[in-house]
PDB file of C-alpha atoms in Angstrom:
ATOM      1  CA  MET A   1       0.171  -0.326   0.040  1.00  0.00           C
ATOM      2  CA  PRO A   2       1.526   3.114  -1.082  1.00  0.00           C
ATOM      3  CA  LYS A   3       2.444   5.728   1.780  1.00  0.00           C
ATOM      4  CA  LEU A   4       1.570   9.380   1.588  1.00  0.00           C
ATOM      5  CA  ASN A   5       3.815  12.260   2.731  1.00  0.00           C
ATOM      6  CA  PRO A   6       2.240  15.725   3.080  1.00  0.00           C
ATOM      7  CA  MET A   7       3.443  18.229   0.929  1.00  0.00           C
ATOM      8  CA  PRO A   8       2.726  21.855   1.211  1.00  0.00           C
ATOM      9  CA  LEU A   9      -0.324  23.532   0.031  1.00  0.00           C
ATOM     10  CA  ASN A  10       0.121  25.829  -2.941  1.00  0.00           C
ATOM     11  CA  PRO A  11      -1.748  27.234  -5.603  1.00  0.00           C
ATOM     12  CA  ALA A  12       1.068  25.612  -8.097  1.00  0.00           C
ATOM     13  CA  SER A  13       0.633  22.038  -6.516  1.00  0.00           C
ATOM     14  CA  PHE A  14      -3.143  22.092  -6.138  1.00  0.00           C
ATOM     15  CA  MET A  15      -4.564  23.583  -9.437  1.00  0.00           C
ATOM     16  CA  GLU A  16      -5.269  20.500 -10.979  1.00  0.00           C
ATOM     17  CA  PHE A  17      -7.857  19.936  -7.954  1.00  0.00           C
ATOM     18  CA  GLY A  18      -9.344  23.799  -7.332  1.00  0.00           C
ATOM     19  CA  THR A  19      -8.132  26.514  -6.022  1.00  0.00           C
ATOM     20  CA  VAL A  20      -5.955  26.678  -2.420  1.00  0.00           C
ATOM     21  CA  LEU A  21      -7.413  30.416  -0.674  1.00  0.00           C
ATOM     22  CA  ASP A  22      -4.347  31.867   1.298  1.00  0.00           C
ATOM     23  CA  ARG A  23      -4.634  35.369   2.699  1.00  0.00           C
ATOM     24  CA  LYS A  24      -1.116  36.208   1.693  1.00  0.00           C
ATOM     25  CA  LEU A  25      -1.684  35.789  -1.510  1.00  0.00           C
ATOM     26  CA  THR A  26      -5.105  37.250  -1.966  1.00  0.00           C
ATOM     27  CA  THR A  27      -5.998  41.357  -2.809  1.00  0.00           C
ATOM     28  CA  GLN A  28      -6.325  43.271   0.107  1.00  0.00           C
ATOM     29  CA  ILE A  29      -8.684  45.931  -0.149  1.00  0.00           C
ATOM     30  CA  GLY A  30      -8.987  48.054   3.186  1.00  0.00           C
ATOM     31  CA  ILE A  31     -13.195  48.949   3.454  1.00  0.00           C
ATOM     32  CA  ASN A  32     -15.416  50.588   5.946  1.00  0.00           C
ATOM     33  CA  GLN A  33     -13.564  53.715   7.264  1.00  0.00           C
ATOM     34  CA  SER A  34     -10.212  51.346   6.923  1.00  0.00           C
ATOM     35  CA  THR A  35     -11.364  49.719   9.964  1.00  0.00           C
ATOM     36  CA  THR A  36     -11.901  46.533   8.060  1.00  0.00           C
ATOM     37  CA  THR A  37      -9.238  44.342   5.483  1.00  0.00           C
ATOM     38  CA  ARG A  38     -11.270  42.991   3.077  1.00  0.00           C
ATOM     39  CA  TYR A  39      -9.670  39.326   0.840  1.00  0.00           C
ATOM     40  CA  HIS A  40     -11.158  39.647  -2.244  1.00  0.00           C
ATOM     41  CA  LYS A  41     -12.219  37.095  -4.091  1.00  0.00           C
ATOM     42  CA  MET A  42     -10.125  34.174  -2.874  1.00  0.00           C
ATOM     43  CA  ALA A  43     -12.387  31.781  -5.143  1.00  0.00           C
ATOM     44  CA  SER A  44     -15.399  31.886  -7.496  1.00  0.00           C
ATOM     45  CA  VAL A  45     -18.641  29.506  -6.191  1.00  0.00           C
ATOM     46  CA  LYS A  46     -19.695  27.412  -9.444  1.00  0.00           C
ATOM     47  CA  VAL A  47     -22.977  25.753  -8.989  1.00  0.00           C
ATOM     48  CA  PHE A  48     -25.436  23.695 -11.821  1.00  0.00           C
ATOM     49  CA  PRO A  49     -27.754  24.687 -12.732  1.00  0.00           C
ATOM     50  CA  SER A  50     -26.644  28.621 -11.967  1.00  0.00           C
ATOM     51  CA  ASP A  51     -29.569  28.835 -10.152  1.00  0.00           C
ATOM     52  CA  ALA A  52     -29.104  26.287  -7.411  1.00  0.00           C
ATOM     53  CA  GLY A  53     -28.659  27.384  -4.026  1.00  0.00           C
ATOM     54  CA  VAL A  54     -25.048  28.589  -2.255  1.00  0.00           C
ATOM     55  CA  ILE A  55     -24.872  27.909   1.440  1.00  0.00           C
ATOM     56  CA  LEU A  56     -22.690  28.924   4.132  1.00  0.00           C
ATOM     57  CA  SER A  57     -21.904  26.164   7.352  1.00  0.00           C
ATOM     58  CA  ILE A  58     -19.294  25.396   9.863  1.00  0.00           C
ATOM     59  CA  PHE A  59     -17.665  22.181   9.920  1.00  0.00           C
ATOM     60  CA  ARG A  60     -16.334  20.296  12.896  1.00  0.00           C
ATOM     61  CA  GLY A  61     -13.893  18.225  12.223  1.00  0.00           C
ATOM     62  CA  THR A  62     -12.578  15.370  15.022  1.00  0.00           C
ATOM     63  CA  TYR A  63      -9.032  14.010  14.804  1.00  0.00           C
ATOM     64  CA  ARG A  64      -9.130   9.905  13.572  1.00  0.00           C
ATOM     65  CA  GLY A  65      -5.187   9.212  14.753  1.00  0.00           C
ATOM     66  CA  TYR A  66      -2.151   8.623  11.492  1.00  0.00           C
ATOM     67  CA  PRO A  67      -1.048   6.637  10.381  1.00  0.00           C
ATOM     68  CA  PHE A  68      -4.504   6.829   8.656  1.00  0.00           C
ATOM     69  CA  GLU A  69      -6.005   4.673   5.949  1.00  0.00           C
ATOM     70  CA  ILE A  70      -7.487   5.886   2.663  1.00  0.00           C
ATOM     71  CA  ASN A  71     -10.634   3.797   2.463  1.00  0.00           C
ATOM     72  CA  MET A  72     -12.452   6.008   0.719  1.00  0.00           C
ATOM     73  CA  MET A  73     -13.423   9.624  -1.267  1.00  0.00           C
ATOM     74  CA  GLU A  74     -16.155  11.882  -2.193  1.00  0.00           C
ATOM     75  CA  ARG A  75     -16.636  14.025  -5.035  1.00  0.00           C
ATOM     76  CA  HIS A  76     -19.316  16.497  -5.750  1.00  0.00           C
ATOM     77  CA  PRO A  77     -20.021  16.718  -9.849  1.00  0.00           C
ATOM     78  CA  ILE A  78     -22.553  19.883  -9.982  1.00  0.00           C
ATOM     79  CA  GLY A  79     -21.072  22.329  -7.480  1.00  0.00           C
ATOM     80  CA  THR A  80     -17.828  23.577  -5.920  1.00  0.00           C
ATOM     81  CA  GLN A  81     -17.007  22.800  -2.233  1.00  0.00           C
ATOM     82  CA  ALA A  82     -14.786  25.369  -0.418  1.00  0.00           C
ATOM     83  CA  PHE A  83     -13.158  24.813   3.036  1.00  0.00           C
ATOM     84  CA  PHE A  84     -11.403  27.678   5.566  1.00  0.00           C
ATOM     85  CA  PRO A  85     -10.241  27.151   8.814  1.00  0.00           C
ATOM     86  CA  LEU A  86     -11.242  28.726  11.576  1.00  0.00           C
ATOM     87  CA  SER A  87      -8.237  28.402  13.646  1.00  0.00           C
ATOM     88  CA  GLU A  88      -4.782  28.369  12.534  1.00  0.00           C
ATOM     89  CA  GLU A  89      -3.708  24.657  13.002  1.00  0.00           C
ATOM     90  CA  PRO A  90      -2.693  23.039  10.194  1.00  0.00           C
ATOM     91  CA  TRP A  91      -4.791  20.505   8.131  1.00  0.00           C
ATOM     92  CA  LEU A  92      -4.436  17.452   5.757  1.00  0.00           C
ATOM     93  CA  ILE A  93      -5.970  17.038   2.194  1.00  0.00           C
ATOM     94  CA  VAL A  94      -6.227  14.161  -0.033  1.00  0.00           C
ATOM     95  CA  VAL A  95      -7.287  14.220  -3.690  1.00  0.00           C
ATOM     96  CA  ALA A  96      -6.536  12.134  -6.416  1.00  0.00           C
ATOM     97  CA  PRO A  97      -7.751  12.810 -10.716  1.00  0.00           C
ATOM     98  CA  ASP A  98     -10.617  10.869 -12.270  1.00  0.00           C
ATOM     99  CA  ALA A  99     -10.230   7.666 -13.689  1.00  0.00           C
ATOM    100  CA  GLY A 100     -13.365   6.330 -15.372  1.00  0.00           C
ATOM    101  CA  ASN A 101     -16.207   7.536 -12.330  1.00  0.00           C
ATOM    102  CA  LYS A 102     -13.567   6.138  -9.323  1.00  0.00           C
ATOM    103  CA  PRO A 103     -10.319   8.149  -7.790  1.00  0.00           C
ATOM    104  CA  ASP A 104      -7.100   7.387  -9.871  1.00  0.00           C
ATOM    105  CA  GLN A 105      -5.850   5.263  -7.082  1.00  0.00           C
ATOM    106  CA  LYS A 106      -2.127   6.040  -8.179  1.00  0.00           C
ATOM    107  CA  ARG A 107      -2.398   9.456  -8.559  1.00  0.00           C
ATOM    108  CA  ILE A 108      -3.639  10.088  -4.835  1.00  0.00           C
ATOM    109  CA  GLN A 109      -1.809  13.126  -3.460  1.00  0.00           C
ATOM    110  CA  CYS A 110      -1.732  14.308   0.119  1.00  0.00           C
ATOM    111  CA  PHE A 111      -1.176  17.991   0.813  1.00  0.00           C
ATOM    112  CA  ARG A 112      -0.323  19.879   4.136  1.00  0.00           C
ATOM    113  CA  ALA A 113      -2.043  23.158   4.663  1.00  0.00           C
ATOM    114  CA  ALA A 114      -1.540  25.766   6.714  1.00  0.00           C
ATOM    115  CA  GLY A 115      -3.382  27.288   9.453  1.00  0.00           C
ATOM    116  CA  ASP A 116      -4.408  30.235   7.356  1.00  0.00           C
ATOM    117  CA  GLN A 117      -4.760  28.150   3.858  1.00  0.00           C
ATOM    118  CA  GLY A 118      -8.128  26.512   2.280  1.00  0.00           C
ATOM    119  CA  VAL A 119      -9.025  25.120  -0.291  1.00  0.00           C
ATOM    120  CA  GLN A 120     -11.974  25.060  -2.883  1.00  0.00           C
ATOM    121  CA  TYR A 121     -12.060  22.236  -4.833  1.00  0.00           C
ATOM    122  CA  ASN A 122     -13.310  21.670  -8.825  1.00  0.00           C
ATOM    123  CA  CYS A 123     -16.378  20.113  -9.820  1.00  0.00           C
ATOM    124  CA  ASN A 124     -15.627  16.030  -9.883  1.00  0.00           C
ATOM    125  CA  VAL A 125     -12.506  16.126  -7.874  1.00  0.00           C
ATOM    126  CA  TRP A 126     -11.957  13.319  -5.310  1.00  0.00           C
ATOM    127  CA  HIS A 127     -11.455  14.281  -1.972  1.00  0.00           C
ATOM    128  CA  HIS A 128     -10.995  12.677   1.117  1.00  0.00           C
ATOM    129  CA  PRO A 129     -13.420  14.389   3.725  1.00  0.00           C
ATOM    130  CA  LEU A 130     -12.189  16.169   6.140  1.00  0.00           C
ATOM    131  CA  LEU A 131      -8.254  15.374   7.682  1.00  0.00           C
ATOM    132  CA  ILE A 132      -7.245  17.431  11.158  1.00  0.00           C
ATOM    133  CA  LEU A 133      -4.248  16.598  13.109  1.00  0.00           C
ATOM    134  CA  ALA A 134      -6.151  18.999  16.470  1.00  0.00           C
ATOM    135  CA  LYS A 135      -8.104  17.335  18.598  1.00  0.00           C
ATOM    136  CA  THR A 136     -10.843  19.197  16.910  1.00  0.00           C
ATOM    137  CA  GLN A 137     -10.925  21.982  14.550  1.00  0.00           C
ATOM    138  CA  ASP A 138     -13.851  24.460  12.396  1.00  0.00           C
ATOM    139  CA  PHE A 139     -14.001  24.812   9.121  1.00  0.00           C
ATOM    140  CA  PHE A 140     -16.699  27.599   7.635  1.00  0.00           C
ATOM    141  CA  ILE A 141     -17.783  25.516   4.073  1.00  0.00           C
ATOM    142  CA  VAL A 142     -19.577  27.299   1.184  1.00  0.00           C
ATOM    143  CA  ASP A 143     -20.829  24.996  -1.182  1.00  0.00           C
ATOM    144  CA  ARG A 144     -23.829  23.681  -3.155  1.00  0.00           C
ATOM    145  CA  GLU A 145     -27.334  23.361  -1.616  1.00  0.00           C
ATOM    146  CA  SER A 146     -28.509  19.654  -2.220  1.00  0.00           C
ATOM    147  CA  ASP A 147     -30.241  16.820  -1.710  1.00  0.00           C
ATOM    148  CA  ASN A 148     -27.676  14.548  -2.236  1.00  0.00           C
ATOM    149  CA  THR A 149     -27.481  14.563  -5.985  1.00  0.00           C
ATOM    150  CA  ASN A 150     -24.235  16.730  -5.519  1.00  0.00           C
ATOM    151  CA  LEU A 151     -22.115  13.875  -3.819  1.00  0.00           C
ATOM    152  CA  HIS A 152     -20.666  10.698  -4.993  1.00  0.00           C
ATOM    153  CA  GLU A 153     -18.643   8.259  -3.052  1.00  0.00           C
ATOM    154  CA  TYR A 154     -16.411   5.398  -3.552  1.00  0.00           C
ATOM    155  CA  PHE A 155     -15.316   3.005  -1.336  1.00  0.00           C
ATOM    156  CA  PHE A 156     -11.761   0.787  -2.334  1.00  0.00           C
ATOM    157  CA  ASP A 157     -11.859  -2.841  -1.767  1.00  0.00           C
ATOM    158  CA  LYS A 158      -9.102  -2.228   0.649  1.00  0.00           C
ATOM    159  CA  PRO A 159      -7.064   0.787   1.792  1.00  0.00           C
ATOM    160  CA  ALA A 160      -5.539   2.823  -1.258  1.00  0.00           C
ATOM    161  CA  ALA A 161      -3.006   4.462   0.624  1.00  0.00           C
ATOM    162  CA  VAL A 162      -1.871   5.558   4.218  1.00  0.00           C
ATOM    163  CA  ILE A 163      -1.210   9.012   5.549  1.00  0.00           C
ATOM    164  CA  ASP A 164       2.320   8.656   7.436  1.00  0.00           C
ATOM    165  CA  ILE A 165       2.657  11.829   9.624  1.00  0.00           C
ATOM    166  CA  ALA A 166       5.491  10.349  11.448  1.00  0.00           C
ATOM    167  CA  SER A 167       8.036  10.104   8.183  1.00  0.00           C
TER     168      SER A 167
END
């Protein structure tokens, strides 16, 4: 079983899967009589059909323990999904390209995001559900309102990879 060693998250390495949300890389605009900084247009939400609702949520992740086996992945075919941490704790992102309606096991990648970095997954990008390194961690989420038509899950017959943060 392949070992995934998390690599640093940056816009170039993540481009195939979506957008890195990083305040340091975003246009900053002073607003409200210069008492507020707006980090402008970190990403553009895409939903299909275009009149579908966009929702804002908070997800609370729970530590799963490491090493951690990747047994499943999910994707959202008709809407992007953005995750931005609400604390400064680092976290992990596991993604894979599509291989004919399932994740490409040979190309699974793991990224280590800083606590001030988020991501927006493109439509149809296979990713693992939330993986955190702290005991619990909250995330601000932007995604398409759905009746589960925007969720495909794939369960591997045997673990596709293991995340080993000790190495």
